[in-house]
Coordinates of C-alpha atoms and ligand atoms in Angstrom, one line a residue:
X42 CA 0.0 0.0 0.0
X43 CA 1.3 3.7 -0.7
X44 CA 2.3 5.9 2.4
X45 CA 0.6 8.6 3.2
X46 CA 2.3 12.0 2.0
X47 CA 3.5 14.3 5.1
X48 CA 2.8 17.5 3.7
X49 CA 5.3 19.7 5.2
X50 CA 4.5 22.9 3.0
X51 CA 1.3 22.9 4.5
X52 CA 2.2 22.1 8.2
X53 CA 5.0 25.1 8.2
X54 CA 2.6 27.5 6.4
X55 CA 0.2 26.7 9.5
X56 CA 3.4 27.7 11.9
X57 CA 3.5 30.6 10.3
X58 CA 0.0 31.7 10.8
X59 CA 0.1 31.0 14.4
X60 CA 3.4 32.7 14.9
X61 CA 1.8 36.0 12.9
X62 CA -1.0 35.6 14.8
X63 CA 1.3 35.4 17.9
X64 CA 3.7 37.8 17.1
X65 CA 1.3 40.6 17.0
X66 CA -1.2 39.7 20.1
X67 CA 2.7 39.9 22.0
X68 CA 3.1 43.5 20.4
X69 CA -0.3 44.3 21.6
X70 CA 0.6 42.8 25.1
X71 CA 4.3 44.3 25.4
X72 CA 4.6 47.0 22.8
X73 CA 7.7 45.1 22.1
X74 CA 7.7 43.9 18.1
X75 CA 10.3 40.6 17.9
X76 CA 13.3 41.3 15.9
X77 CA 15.7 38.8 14.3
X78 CA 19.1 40.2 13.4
X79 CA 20.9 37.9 10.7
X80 CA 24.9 38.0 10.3
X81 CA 26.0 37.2 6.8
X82 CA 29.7 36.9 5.8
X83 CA 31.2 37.1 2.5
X84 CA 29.2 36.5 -0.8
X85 CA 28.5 32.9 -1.4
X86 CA 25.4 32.8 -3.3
X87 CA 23.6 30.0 -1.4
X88 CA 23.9 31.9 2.0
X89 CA 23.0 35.1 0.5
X90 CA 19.4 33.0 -0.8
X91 CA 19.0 31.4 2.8
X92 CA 19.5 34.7 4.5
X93 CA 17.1 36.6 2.1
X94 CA 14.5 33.6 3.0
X95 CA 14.3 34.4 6.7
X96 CA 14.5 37.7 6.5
X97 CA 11.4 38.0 4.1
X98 CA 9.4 35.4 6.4
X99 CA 10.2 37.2 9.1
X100 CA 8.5 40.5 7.3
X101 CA 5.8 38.2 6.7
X102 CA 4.7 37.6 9.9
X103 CA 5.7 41.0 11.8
X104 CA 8.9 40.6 12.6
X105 CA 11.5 43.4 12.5
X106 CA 14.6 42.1 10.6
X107 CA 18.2 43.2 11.2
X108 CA 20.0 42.3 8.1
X109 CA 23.4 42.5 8.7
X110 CA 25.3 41.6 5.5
X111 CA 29.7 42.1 6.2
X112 CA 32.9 41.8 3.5
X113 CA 34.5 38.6 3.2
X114 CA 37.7 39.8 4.9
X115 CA 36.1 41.1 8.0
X116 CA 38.3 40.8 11.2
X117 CA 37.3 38.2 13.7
X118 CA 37.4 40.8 16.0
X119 CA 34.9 43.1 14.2
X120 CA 32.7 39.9 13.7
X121 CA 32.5 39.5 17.3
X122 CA 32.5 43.2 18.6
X123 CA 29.1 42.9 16.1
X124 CA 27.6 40.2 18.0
X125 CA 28.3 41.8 21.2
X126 CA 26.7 45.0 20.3
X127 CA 23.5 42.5 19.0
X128 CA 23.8 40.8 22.1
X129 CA 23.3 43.7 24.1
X130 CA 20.9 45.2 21.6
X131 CA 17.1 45.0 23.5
X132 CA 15.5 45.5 19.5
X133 CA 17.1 42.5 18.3
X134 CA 15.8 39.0 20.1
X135 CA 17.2 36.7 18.4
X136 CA 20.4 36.4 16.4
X137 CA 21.7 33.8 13.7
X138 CA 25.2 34.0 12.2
X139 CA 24.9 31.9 8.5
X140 CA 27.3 29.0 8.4
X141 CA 29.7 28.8 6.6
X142 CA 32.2 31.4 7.5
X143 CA 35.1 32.5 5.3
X144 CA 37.6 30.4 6.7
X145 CA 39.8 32.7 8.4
X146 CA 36.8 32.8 10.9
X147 CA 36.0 30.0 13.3
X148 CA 31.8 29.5 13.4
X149 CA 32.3 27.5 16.7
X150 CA 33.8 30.8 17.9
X151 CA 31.3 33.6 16.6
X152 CA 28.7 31.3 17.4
X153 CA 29.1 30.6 20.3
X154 CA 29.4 34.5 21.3
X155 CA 25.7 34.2 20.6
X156 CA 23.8 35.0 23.8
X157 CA 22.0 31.6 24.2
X158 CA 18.6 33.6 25.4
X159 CA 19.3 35.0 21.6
X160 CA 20.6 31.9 20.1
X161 CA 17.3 30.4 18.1
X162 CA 19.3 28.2 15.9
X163 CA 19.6 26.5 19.2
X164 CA 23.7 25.7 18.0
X165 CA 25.8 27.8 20.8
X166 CA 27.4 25.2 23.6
X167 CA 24.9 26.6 26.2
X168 CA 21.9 25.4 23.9
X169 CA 23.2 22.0 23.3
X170 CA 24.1 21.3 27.1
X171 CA 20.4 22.6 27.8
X172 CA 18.6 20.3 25.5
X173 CA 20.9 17.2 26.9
X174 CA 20.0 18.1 30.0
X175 CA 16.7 18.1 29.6
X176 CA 16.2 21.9 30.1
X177 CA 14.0 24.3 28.6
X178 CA 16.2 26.6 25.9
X179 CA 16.0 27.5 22.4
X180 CA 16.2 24.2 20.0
X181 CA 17.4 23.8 16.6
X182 CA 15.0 24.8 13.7
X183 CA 15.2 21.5 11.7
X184 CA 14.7 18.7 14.4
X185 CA 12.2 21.0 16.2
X186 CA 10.4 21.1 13.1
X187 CA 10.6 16.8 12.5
X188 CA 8.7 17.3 15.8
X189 CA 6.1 18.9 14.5
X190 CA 6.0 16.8 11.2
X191 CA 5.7 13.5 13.5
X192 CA 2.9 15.1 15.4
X193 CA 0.8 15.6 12.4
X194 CA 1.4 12.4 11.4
X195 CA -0.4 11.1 14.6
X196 CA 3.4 9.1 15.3
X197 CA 3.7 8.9 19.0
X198 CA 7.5 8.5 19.6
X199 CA 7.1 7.0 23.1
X200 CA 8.6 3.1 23.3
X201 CA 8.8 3.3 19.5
X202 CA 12.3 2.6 18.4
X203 CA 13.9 5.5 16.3
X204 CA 16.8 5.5 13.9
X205 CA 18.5 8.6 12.9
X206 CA 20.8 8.3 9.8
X207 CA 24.1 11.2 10.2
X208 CA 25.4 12.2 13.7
X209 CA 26.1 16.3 12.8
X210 CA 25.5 19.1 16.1
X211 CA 23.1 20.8 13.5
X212 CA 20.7 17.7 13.3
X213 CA 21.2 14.2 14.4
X214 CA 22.2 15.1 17.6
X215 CA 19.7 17.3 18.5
X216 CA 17.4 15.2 16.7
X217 CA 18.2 11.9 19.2
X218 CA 18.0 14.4 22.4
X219 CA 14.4 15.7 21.2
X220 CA 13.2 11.8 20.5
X221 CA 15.0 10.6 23.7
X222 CA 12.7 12.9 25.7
X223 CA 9.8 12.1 23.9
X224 CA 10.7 8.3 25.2
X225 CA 11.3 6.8 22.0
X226 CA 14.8 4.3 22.0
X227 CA 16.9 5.8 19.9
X228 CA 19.7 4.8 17.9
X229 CA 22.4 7.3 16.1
X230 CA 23.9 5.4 12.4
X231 CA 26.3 7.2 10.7
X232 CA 29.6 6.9 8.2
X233 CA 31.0 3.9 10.1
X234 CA 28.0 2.2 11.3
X235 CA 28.0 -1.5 10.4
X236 CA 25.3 -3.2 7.8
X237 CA 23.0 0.4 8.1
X238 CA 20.5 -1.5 6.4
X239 CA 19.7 -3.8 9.0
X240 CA 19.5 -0.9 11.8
X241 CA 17.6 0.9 10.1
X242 CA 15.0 -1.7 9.4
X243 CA 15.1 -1.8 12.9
X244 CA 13.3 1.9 12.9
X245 CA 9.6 2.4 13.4
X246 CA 10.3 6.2 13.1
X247 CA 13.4 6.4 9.9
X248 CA 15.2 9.8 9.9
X249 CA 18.0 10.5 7.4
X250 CA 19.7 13.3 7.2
X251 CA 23.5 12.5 5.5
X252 CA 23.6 14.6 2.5
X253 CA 23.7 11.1 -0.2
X254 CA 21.2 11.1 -2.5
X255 CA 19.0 8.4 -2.2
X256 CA 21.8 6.4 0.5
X257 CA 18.3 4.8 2.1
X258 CA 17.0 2.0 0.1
X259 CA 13.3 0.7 0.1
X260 CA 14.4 -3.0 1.6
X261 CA 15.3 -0.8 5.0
X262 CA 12.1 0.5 5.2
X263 CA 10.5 -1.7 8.3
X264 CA 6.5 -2.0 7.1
X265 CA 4.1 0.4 8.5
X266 CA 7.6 2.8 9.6
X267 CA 7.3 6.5 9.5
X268 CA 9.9 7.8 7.4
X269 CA 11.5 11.7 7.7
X270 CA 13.8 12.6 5.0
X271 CA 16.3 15.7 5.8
X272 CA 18.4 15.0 2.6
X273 CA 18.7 17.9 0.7
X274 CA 20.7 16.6 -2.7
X275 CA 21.1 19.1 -5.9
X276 CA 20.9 16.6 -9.2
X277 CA 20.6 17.5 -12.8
X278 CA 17.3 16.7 -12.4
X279 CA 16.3 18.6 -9.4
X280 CA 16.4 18.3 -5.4
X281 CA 16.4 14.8 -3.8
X282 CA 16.2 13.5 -0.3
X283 CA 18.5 11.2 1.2
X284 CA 15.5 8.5 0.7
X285 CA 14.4 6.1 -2.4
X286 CA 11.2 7.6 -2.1
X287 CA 9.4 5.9 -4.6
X288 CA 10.9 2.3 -2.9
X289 CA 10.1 3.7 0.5
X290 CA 6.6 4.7 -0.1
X291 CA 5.6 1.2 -1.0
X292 CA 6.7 -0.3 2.4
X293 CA 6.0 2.9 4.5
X294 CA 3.1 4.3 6.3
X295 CA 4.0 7.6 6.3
X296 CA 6.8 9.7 4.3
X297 CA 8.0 13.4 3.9
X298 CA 8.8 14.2 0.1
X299 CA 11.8 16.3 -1.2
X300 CA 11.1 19.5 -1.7
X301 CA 8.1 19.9 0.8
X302 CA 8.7 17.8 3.4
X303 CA 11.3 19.2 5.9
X304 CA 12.7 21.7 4.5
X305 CA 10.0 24.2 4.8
X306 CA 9.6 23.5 8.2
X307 CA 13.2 24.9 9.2
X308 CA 12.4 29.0 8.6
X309 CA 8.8 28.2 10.3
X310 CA 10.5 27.3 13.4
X311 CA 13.2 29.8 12.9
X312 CA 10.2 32.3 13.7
X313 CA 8.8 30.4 15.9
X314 CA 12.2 30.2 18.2
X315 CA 12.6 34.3 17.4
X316 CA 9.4 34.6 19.3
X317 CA 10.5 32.5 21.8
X318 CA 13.1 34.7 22.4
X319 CA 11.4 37.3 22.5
X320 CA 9.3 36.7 25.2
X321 CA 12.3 35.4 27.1
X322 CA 13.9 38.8 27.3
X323 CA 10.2 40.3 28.4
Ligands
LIG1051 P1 26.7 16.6 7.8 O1 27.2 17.5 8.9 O2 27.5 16.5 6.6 O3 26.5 15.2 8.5 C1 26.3 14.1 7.7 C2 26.2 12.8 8.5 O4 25.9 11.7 7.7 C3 27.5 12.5 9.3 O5 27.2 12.1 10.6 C4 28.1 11.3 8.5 O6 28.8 10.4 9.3 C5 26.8 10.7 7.9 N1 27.1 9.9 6.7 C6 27.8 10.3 5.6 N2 27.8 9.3 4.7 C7 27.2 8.3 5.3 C8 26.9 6.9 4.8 N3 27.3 6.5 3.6 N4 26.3 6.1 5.7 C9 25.8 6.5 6.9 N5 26.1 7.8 7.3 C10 26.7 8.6 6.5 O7 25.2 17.0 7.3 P2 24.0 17.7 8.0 O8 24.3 19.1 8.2 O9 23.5 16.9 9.2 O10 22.9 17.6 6.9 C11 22.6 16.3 6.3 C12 21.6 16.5 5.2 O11 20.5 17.2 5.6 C13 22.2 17.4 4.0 O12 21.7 16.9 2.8 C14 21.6 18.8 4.3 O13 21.5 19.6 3.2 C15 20.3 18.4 4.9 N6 19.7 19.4 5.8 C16 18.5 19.9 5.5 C17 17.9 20.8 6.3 C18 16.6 21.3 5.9 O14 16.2 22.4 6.4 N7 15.8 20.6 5.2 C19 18.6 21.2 7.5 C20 19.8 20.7 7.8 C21 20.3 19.7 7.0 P3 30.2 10.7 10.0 O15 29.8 11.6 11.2 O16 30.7 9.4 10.4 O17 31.0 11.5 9.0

């Protein structure tokens, strides 16, 4: 039997209703509108088209963007005297520094300046150590938003086992920390894992998120599994997840498709965390 499509376009476009809808009943509560500053270094193109994306959501649903945009050869010490000023900065509520850096720049460093009440990609140390710990914080965008996706896919992560393909700080670890809590039993693959296959048919929730295209086959697709596809792959013939989706959808009961499964949920909970923020420092 075919999966059933998770329709992530129309789940994030939901976010970001409630978050407009949020944003300005907190304006009318505080007189304080949420701003997001963004740091962008240097000119590669991609960045330049990611940081454009939030800002012009966050104009969408009323809140004030910064839009810092800085020469490729600025001075670690300007980048950071930036973030300082941001940091202290009671307009701005949350801040984002777009990785990668020109690589005279360390983006453990600069991000890590971050104030972690201002941090809402959720990436500084203080973050991370909150989230392991079990403590309320800022969480990253992408996993936050697999949250959501599994939620309105009625999956209920508690005793189910979960497999998470690619270890990275950005998403698998995050991703096992937000499923651990939930109570599912989670296990991280990655590079060296042994015969991925068979862990992964293991998985009654199947996350990948390694950056090969189509690296999941359809024989590890357990039947009846819900399976999340991060992959984000640029092919001649267009985007691709990490996920033989037409292989998968046969043995799955639920699946995200590539473009508009995940991916649009990562600026909706972008906004979301900015919010977040926001009331943190009211
Ligand atoms: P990353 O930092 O490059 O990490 C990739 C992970 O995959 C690593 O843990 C790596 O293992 C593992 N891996 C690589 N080859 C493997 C293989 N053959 N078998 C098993 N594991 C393998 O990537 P990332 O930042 O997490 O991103 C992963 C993918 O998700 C990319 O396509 C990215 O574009 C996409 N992504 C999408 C969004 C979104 O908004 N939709 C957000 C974030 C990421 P080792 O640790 O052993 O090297």
């Amino acid at each position: 039997m075919a999966a059933t499509i998770i329709d992530g376009k129309a789940v994030a476009a939901r976010v970001r209703a409630d978050v407009a809808q949020d944003v300005a009943e907190f304006l009318a509560e505080t007189g304080t509108q949420p701003g997001l500053a963004t740091v962008l270094v240097g000119e590669d193109a991609a960045s330049a088209v990611y940081v454009g994306g939030k800002q012009k959501a966050c104009a969408e649903v009323g809140i004030r963007g910064f839009d810092h945009r800085l020469p490729a050869d600025t001075s670690r010490e300007d980048l950071l005297a930036l973030i300082d000023t941001l940091n202290a900065d009671a307009a701005v509520s949350g801040i984002l520094c777009q990785l990668p850096l020109p690589g005279h720049l360390d983006g453990v460093e600069v991000t890590n300046r971050i104030d972690a009440r201002k941090d809402v990609d959720g990436l500084t140390i203080a973050s991370a150590g909150r989230l392991a710990l079990g403590m309320a914080g800022l969480v990253p965008c992408t996993p936050a938003g697999v949250m959501l996706l599994l939620a309105e896919a009625g999956v209920e992560p508690q005793g189910k086992e979960a497999v998470i393909v690619g270890r990275s700080n950005l998403f698998g670890k995050p991703m096992a920390q937000l499923l651990l809590a939930a109570n599912a039993t989670v296990t991280i693959c990655h590079s060296r894992t042994s015969d991925l296959g068979e862990v992964c048919r293991r998985a009654d929730i199947l996350i990948a998120a390694v950056g090969v295209a189509h690296l999941v086959k359809g024989d590890w697709v357990k039947p009846g599994a819900t399976v999340i596809d991060v992959g984000m792959n640029r092919l001649e013939s267009g985007l691709t997840g990490d996920v033989d989706f037409a292989a998968a959808s046969e043995t799955a009961a639920a699946i995200t498709p590539v473009p508009g499964g995940v991916g649009p949920m990562t600026i909706a909970c972008l906004l979301r965390n900015t919010l977040t923020a926001a009331r943190l420092s009211a």
